[in-house]
mmCIF file of C-alpha atoms in Angstrom:
data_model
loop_
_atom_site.group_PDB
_atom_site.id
_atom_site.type_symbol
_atom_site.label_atom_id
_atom_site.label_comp_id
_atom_site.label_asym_id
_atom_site.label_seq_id
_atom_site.Cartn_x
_atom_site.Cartn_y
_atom_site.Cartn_z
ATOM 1 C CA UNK A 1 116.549 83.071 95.327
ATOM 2 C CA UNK A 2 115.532 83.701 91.682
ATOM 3 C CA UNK A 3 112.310 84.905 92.477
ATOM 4 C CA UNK A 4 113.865 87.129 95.151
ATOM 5 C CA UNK A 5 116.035 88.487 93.101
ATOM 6 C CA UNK A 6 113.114 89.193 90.100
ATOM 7 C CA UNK A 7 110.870 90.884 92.994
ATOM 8 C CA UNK A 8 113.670 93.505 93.500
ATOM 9 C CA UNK A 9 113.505 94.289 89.863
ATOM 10 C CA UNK A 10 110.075 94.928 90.565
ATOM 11 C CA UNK A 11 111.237 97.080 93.452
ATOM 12 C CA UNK A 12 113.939 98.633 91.250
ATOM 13 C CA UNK A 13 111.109 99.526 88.721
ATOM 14 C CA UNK A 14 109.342 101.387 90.945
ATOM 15 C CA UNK A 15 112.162 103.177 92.613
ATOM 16 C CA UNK A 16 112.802 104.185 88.987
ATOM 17 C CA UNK A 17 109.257 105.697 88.497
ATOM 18 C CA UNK A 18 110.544 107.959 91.492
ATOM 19 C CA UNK A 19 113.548 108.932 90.887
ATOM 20 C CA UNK A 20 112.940 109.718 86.595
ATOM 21 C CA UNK A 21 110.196 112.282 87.530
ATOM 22 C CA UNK A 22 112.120 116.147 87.867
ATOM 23 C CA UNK A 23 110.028 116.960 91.386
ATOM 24 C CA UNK A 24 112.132 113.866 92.936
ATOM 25 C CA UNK A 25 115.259 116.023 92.247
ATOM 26 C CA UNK A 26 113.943 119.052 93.279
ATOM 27 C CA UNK A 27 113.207 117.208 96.571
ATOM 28 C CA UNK A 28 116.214 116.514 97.390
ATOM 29 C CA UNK A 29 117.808 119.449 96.256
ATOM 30 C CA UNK A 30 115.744 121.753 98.755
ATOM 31 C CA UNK A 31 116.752 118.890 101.246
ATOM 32 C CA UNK A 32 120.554 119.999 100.780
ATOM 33 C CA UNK A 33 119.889 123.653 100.218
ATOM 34 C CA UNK A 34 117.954 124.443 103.522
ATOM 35 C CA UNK A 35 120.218 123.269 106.051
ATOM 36 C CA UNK A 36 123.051 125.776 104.332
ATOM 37 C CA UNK A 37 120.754 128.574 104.093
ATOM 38 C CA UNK A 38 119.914 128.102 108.293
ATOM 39 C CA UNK A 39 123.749 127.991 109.129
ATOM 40 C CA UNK A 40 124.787 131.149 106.682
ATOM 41 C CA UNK A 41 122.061 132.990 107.630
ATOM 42 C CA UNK A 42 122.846 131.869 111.716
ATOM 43 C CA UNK A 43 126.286 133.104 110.826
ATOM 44 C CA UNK A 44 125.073 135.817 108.834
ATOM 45 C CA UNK A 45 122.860 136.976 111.747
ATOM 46 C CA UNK A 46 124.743 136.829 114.870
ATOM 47 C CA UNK A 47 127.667 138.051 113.344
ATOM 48 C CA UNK A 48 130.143 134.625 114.383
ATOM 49 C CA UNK A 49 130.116 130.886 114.455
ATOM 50 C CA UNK A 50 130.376 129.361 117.638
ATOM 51 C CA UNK A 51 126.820 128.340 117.804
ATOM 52 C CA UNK A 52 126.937 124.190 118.978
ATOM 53 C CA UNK A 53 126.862 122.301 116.318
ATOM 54 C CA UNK A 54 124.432 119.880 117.625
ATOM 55 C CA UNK A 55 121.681 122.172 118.278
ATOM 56 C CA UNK A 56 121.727 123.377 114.894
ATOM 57 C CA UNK A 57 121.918 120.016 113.649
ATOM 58 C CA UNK A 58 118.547 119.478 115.885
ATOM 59 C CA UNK A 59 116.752 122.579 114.438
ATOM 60 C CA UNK A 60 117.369 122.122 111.171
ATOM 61 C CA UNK A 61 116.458 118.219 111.890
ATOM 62 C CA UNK A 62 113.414 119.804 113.096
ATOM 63 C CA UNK A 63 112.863 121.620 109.942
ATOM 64 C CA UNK A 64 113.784 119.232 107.017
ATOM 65 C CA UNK A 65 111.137 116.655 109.038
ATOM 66 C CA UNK A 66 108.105 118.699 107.899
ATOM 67 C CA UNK A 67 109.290 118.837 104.437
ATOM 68 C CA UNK A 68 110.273 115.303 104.126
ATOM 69 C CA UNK A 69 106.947 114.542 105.783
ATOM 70 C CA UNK A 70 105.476 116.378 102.565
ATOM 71 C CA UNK A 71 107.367 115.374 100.347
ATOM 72 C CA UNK A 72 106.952 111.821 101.556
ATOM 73 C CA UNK A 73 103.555 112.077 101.296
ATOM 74 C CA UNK A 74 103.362 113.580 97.806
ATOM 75 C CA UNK A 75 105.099 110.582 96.674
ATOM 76 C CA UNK A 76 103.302 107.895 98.529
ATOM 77 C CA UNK A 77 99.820 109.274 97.278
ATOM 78 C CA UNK A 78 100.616 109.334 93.947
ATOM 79 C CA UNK A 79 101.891 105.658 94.220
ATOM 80 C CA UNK A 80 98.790 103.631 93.255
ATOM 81 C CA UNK A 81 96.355 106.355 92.530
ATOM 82 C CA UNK A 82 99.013 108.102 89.737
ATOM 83 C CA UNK A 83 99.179 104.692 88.136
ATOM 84 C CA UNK A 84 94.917 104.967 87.607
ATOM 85 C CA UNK A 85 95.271 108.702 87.029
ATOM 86 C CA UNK A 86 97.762 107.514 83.525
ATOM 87 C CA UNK A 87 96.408 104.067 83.012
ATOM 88 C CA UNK A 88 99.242 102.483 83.673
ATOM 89 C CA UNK A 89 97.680 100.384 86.329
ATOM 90 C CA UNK A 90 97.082 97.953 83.351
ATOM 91 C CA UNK A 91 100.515 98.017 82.239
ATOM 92 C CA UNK A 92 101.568 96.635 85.412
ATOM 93 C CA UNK A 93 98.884 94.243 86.526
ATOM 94 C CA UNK A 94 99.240 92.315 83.199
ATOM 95 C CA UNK A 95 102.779 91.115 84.593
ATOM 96 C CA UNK A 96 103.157 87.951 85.798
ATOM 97 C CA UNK A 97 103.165 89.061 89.748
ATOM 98 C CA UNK A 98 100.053 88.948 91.883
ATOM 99 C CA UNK A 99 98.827 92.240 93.086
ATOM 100 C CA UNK A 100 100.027 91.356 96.565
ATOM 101 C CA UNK A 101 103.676 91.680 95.457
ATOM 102 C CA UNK A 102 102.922 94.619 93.201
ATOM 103 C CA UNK A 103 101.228 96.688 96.114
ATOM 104 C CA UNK A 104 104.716 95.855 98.190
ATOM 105 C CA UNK A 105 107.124 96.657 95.465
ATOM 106 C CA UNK A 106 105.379 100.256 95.580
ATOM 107 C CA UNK A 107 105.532 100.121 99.740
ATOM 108 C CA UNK A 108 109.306 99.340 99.997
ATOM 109 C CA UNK A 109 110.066 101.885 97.280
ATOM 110 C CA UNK A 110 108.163 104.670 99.014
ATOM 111 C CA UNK A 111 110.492 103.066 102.704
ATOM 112 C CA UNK A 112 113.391 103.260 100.785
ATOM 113 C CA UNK A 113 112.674 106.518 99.371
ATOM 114 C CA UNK A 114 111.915 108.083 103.052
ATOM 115 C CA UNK A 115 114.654 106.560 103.999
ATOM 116 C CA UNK A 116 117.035 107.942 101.167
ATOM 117 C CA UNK A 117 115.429 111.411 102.681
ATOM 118 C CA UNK A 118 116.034 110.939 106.132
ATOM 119 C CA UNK A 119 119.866 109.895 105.840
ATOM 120 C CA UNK A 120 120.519 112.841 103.272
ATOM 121 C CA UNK A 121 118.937 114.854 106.301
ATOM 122 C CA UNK A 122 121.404 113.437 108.973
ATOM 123 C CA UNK A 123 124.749 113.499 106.014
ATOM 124 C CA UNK A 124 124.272 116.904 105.657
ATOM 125 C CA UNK A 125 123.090 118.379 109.203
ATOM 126 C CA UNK A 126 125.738 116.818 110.910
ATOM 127 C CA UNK A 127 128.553 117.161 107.688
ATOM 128 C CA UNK A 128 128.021 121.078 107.252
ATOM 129 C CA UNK A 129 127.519 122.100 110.639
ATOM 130 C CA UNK A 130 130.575 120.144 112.136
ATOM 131 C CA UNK A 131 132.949 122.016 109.188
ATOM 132 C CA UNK A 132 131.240 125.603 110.369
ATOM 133 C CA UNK A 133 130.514 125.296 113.951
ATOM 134 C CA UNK A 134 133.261 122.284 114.809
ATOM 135 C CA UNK A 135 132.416 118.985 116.448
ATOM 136 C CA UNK A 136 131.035 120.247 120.486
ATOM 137 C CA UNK A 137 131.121 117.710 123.435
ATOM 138 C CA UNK A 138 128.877 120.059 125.132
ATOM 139 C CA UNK A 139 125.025 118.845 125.340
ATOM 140 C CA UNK A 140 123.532 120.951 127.478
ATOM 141 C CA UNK A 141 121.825 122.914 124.707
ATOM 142 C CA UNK A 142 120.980 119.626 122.923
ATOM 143 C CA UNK A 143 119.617 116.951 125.660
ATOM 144 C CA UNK A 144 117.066 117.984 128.034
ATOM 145 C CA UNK A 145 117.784 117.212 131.995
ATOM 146 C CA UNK A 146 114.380 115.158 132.022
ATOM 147 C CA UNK A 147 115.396 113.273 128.971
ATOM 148 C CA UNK A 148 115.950 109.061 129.527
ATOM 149 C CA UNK A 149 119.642 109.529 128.098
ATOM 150 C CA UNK A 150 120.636 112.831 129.957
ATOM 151 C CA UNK A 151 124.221 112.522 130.802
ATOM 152 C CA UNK A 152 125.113 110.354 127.173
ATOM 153 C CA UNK A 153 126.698 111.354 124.263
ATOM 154 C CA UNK A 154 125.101 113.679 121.878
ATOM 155 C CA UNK A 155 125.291 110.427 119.386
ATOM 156 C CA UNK A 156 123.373 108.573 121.461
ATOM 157 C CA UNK A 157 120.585 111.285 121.621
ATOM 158 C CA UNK A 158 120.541 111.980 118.311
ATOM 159 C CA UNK A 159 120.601 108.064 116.872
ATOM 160 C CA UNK A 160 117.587 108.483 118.674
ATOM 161 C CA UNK A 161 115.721 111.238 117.891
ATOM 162 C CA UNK A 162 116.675 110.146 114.192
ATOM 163 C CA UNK A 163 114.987 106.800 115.032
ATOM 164 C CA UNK A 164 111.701 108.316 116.195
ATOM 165 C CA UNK A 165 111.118 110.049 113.298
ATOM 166 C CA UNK A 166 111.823 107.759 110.696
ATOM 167 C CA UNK A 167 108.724 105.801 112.566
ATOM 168 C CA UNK A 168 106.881 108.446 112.169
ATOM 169 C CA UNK A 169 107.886 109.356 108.755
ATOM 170 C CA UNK A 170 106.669 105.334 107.846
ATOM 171 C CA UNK A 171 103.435 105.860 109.395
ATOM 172 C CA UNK A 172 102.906 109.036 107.553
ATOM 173 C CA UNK A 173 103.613 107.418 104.542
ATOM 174 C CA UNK A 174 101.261 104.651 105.191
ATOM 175 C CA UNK A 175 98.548 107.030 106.081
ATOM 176 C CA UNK A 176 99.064 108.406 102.034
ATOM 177 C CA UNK A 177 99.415 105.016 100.435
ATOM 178 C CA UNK A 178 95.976 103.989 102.201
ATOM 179 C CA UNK A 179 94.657 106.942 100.422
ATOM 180 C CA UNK A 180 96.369 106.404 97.414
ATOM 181 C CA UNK A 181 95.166 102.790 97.443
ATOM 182 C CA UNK A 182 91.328 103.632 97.678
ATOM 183 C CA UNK A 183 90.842 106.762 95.089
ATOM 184 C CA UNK A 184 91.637 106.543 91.350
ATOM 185 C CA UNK A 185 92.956 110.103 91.474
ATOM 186 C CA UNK A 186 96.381 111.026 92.375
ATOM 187 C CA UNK A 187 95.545 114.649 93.182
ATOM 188 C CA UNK A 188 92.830 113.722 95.075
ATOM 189 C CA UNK A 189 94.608 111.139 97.419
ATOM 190 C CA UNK A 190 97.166 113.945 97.719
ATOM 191 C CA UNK A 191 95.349 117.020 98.612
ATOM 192 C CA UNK A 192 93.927 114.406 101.142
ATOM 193 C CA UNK A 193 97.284 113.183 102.550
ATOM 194 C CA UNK A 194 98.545 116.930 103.681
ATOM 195 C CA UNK A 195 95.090 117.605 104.481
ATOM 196 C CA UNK A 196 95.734 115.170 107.286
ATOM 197 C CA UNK A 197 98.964 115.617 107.774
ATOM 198 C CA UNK A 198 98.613 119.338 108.722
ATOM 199 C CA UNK A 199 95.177 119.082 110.413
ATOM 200 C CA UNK A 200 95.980 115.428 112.110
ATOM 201 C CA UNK A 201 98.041 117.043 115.222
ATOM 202 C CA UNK A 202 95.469 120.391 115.579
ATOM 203 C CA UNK A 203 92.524 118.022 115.853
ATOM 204 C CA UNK A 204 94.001 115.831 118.109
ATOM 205 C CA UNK A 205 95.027 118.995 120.038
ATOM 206 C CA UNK A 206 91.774 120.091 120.422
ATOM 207 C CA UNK A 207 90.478 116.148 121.093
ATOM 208 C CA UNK A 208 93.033 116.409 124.162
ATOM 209 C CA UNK A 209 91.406 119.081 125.879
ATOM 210 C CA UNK A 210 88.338 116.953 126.455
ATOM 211 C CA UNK A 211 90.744 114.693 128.861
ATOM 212 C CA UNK A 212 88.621 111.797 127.588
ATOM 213 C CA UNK A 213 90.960 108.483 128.168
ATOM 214 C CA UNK A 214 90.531 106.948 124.438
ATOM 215 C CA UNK A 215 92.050 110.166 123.164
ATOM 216 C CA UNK A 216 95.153 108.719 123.399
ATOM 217 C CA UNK A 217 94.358 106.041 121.316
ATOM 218 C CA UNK A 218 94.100 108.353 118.567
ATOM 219 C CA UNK A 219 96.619 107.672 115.479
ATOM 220 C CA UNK A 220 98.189 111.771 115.511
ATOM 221 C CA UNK A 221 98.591 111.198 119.376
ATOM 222 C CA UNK A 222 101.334 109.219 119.289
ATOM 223 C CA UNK A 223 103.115 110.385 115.967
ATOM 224 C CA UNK A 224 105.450 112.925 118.244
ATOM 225 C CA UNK A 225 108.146 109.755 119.547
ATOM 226 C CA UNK A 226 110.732 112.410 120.330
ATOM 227 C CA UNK A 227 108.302 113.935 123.239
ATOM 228 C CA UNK A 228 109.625 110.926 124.704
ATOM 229 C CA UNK A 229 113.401 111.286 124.323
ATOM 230 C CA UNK A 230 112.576 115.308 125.533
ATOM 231 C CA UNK A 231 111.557 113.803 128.937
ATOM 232 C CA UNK A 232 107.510 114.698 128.174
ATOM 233 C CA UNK A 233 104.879 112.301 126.638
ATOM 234 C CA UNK A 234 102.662 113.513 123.569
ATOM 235 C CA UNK A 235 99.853 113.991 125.281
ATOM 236 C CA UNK A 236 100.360 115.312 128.959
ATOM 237 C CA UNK A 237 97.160 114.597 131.062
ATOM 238 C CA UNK A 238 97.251 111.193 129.534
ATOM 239 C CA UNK A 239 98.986 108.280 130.985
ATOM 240 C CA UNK A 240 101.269 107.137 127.931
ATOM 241 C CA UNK A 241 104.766 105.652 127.788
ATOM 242 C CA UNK A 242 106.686 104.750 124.568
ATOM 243 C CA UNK A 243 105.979 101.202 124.366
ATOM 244 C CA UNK A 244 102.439 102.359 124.568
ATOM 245 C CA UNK A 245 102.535 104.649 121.575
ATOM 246 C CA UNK A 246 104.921 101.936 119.658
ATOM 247 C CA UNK A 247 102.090 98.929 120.054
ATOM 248 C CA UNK A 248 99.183 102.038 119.374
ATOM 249 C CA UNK A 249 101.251 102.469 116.119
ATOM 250 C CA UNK A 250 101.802 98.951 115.390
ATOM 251 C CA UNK A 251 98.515 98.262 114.790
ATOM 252 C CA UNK A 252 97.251 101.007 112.720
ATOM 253 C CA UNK A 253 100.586 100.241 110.482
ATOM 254 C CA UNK A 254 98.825 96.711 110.356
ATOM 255 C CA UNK A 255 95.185 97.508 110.040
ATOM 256 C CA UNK A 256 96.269 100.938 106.769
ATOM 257 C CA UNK A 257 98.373 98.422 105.060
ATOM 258 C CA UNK A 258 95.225 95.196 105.495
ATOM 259 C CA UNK A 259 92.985 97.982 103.954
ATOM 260 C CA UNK A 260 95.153 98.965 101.369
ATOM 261 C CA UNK A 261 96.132 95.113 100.546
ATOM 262 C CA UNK A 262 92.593 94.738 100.738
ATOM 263 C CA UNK A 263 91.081 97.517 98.127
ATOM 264 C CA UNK A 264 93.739 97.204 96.004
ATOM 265 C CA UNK A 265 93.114 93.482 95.064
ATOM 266 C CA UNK A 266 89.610 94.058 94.713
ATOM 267 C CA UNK A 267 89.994 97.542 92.627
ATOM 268 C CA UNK A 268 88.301 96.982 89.086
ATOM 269 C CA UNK A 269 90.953 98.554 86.650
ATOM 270 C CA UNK A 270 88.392 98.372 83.890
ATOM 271 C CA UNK A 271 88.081 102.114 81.581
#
């Protein structure tokens, strides 16, 4: 139990070299100040407010999930590769804690820090949109006919769609700390990160329209969980289901973080 409890100090420091910077902040500030600038200017717009409050709560879900998928990733790759960028790597490696555990203090930060994003997301979606719109039992703007839990509550749909992209935000994130992990610069691992992240779903786009089977076994194909929930399947020529995408998934979260275990402990942090 002691050395449980002196691994989440480790964890603690970390989530402290997060949350000190000023961009952190900033984060989450935009993360709160979009959602109210889609409902006033809704309101604004169409001149009342009897728009559902679910389906704004989706779209501006929709929204806040590309900018927490940057700002996830602007985190994550500056995890390892910021502490080469300072020096600080040696700072950290001369503490009594293998690398193993240090490289996992830094993963479970950058969870919990996705995490922290994703439930400030649902707080204030849901919070400011039931206070201007009320609280609908009307889903018909929300959950698709074709979707697996058409006739459920809108909870139930949402818990959901909430679910699938918190996977997806993980995976993102372990796509940038396998970057951060294997270059010494953190600008470098994360002009790399968004480069993927934006060009990951047009390539495999354009990959689709060969209709070549192992397409589908392509990381960015099966990112998009909540085609799923919408009745459709990322990829629609290709025979894919969720458990599919969820054990595709699975193993590319196993085989970035083996890579990243694996450069990391081998990384010579001499000047």
């Amino acid at each position: 139990m002691r050395r449980l409890a002196n691994f989440w100090k480790l964890v603690q420091n970390e989530n402290m070299k997060i949350y000190r910077r000023i961009r952190t902040w900033i984060m989450l500030g935009i993360i709160v100040l979009v959602p109210v600038l889609i409902s006033v200017i809704y309101i604004i717009a169409s001149g009342d407010n009897d728009a559902n409050n679910w389906w704004m709560m989706n779209l501006e879900t929709t929204i806040l999930y590309q900018l927490i998928a940057i700002f996830s990733v602007v985190i994550a790759a500056d995890s390892v590769a910021g502490e080469f960028s300072t020096g600080t790597i040696k700072l950290l490696l001369i503490r009594p804690w293998s690398r193993s555990m240090i490289l996992l203090s830094k993963f479970l930060s950058l969870v919990l820090f996705t995490l922290l994003l994703m439930a400030i997301c649902f707080v204030v979606t849901w919070g400011l949109n039931a206070v201007l719109f009320g609280i609908s039992s009307d889903t018909s703007d929300l959950i698709p006919a074709a979707s697996p839990v058409a006739g459920d509550s809108a909870w139930a749909y949402i818990s959901l769609f909430y679910l699938y992209l918190f996977i997806a935000q993980i995976m993102i994130v372990t796509v940038a700390f396998l970057l951060s992990s294997a270059f010494r610069s953190g600008g470098l691992a994360i002009g790399l990160s968004i480069f993927m992240l934006f060009s990951g779903t047009l390539i495999t786009g354009m990959l689709s329209l060969t209709e070549k089977p192992w397409v589908k076994y392509v990381f960015f194909a099966n990112i998009d969980l909540t085609s799923y929930l919408n009745g459709g399947v990322p990829l629609p020529d290709q025979d894919m289901t969720l458990g599919f995408s969820l054990g595709v998934l699975l193993v590319y979260f196993i085989v970035f973080n083996a890579i990243s275990w694996t450069v990391f402990s081998r990384r010579d942090v001499a000047a």
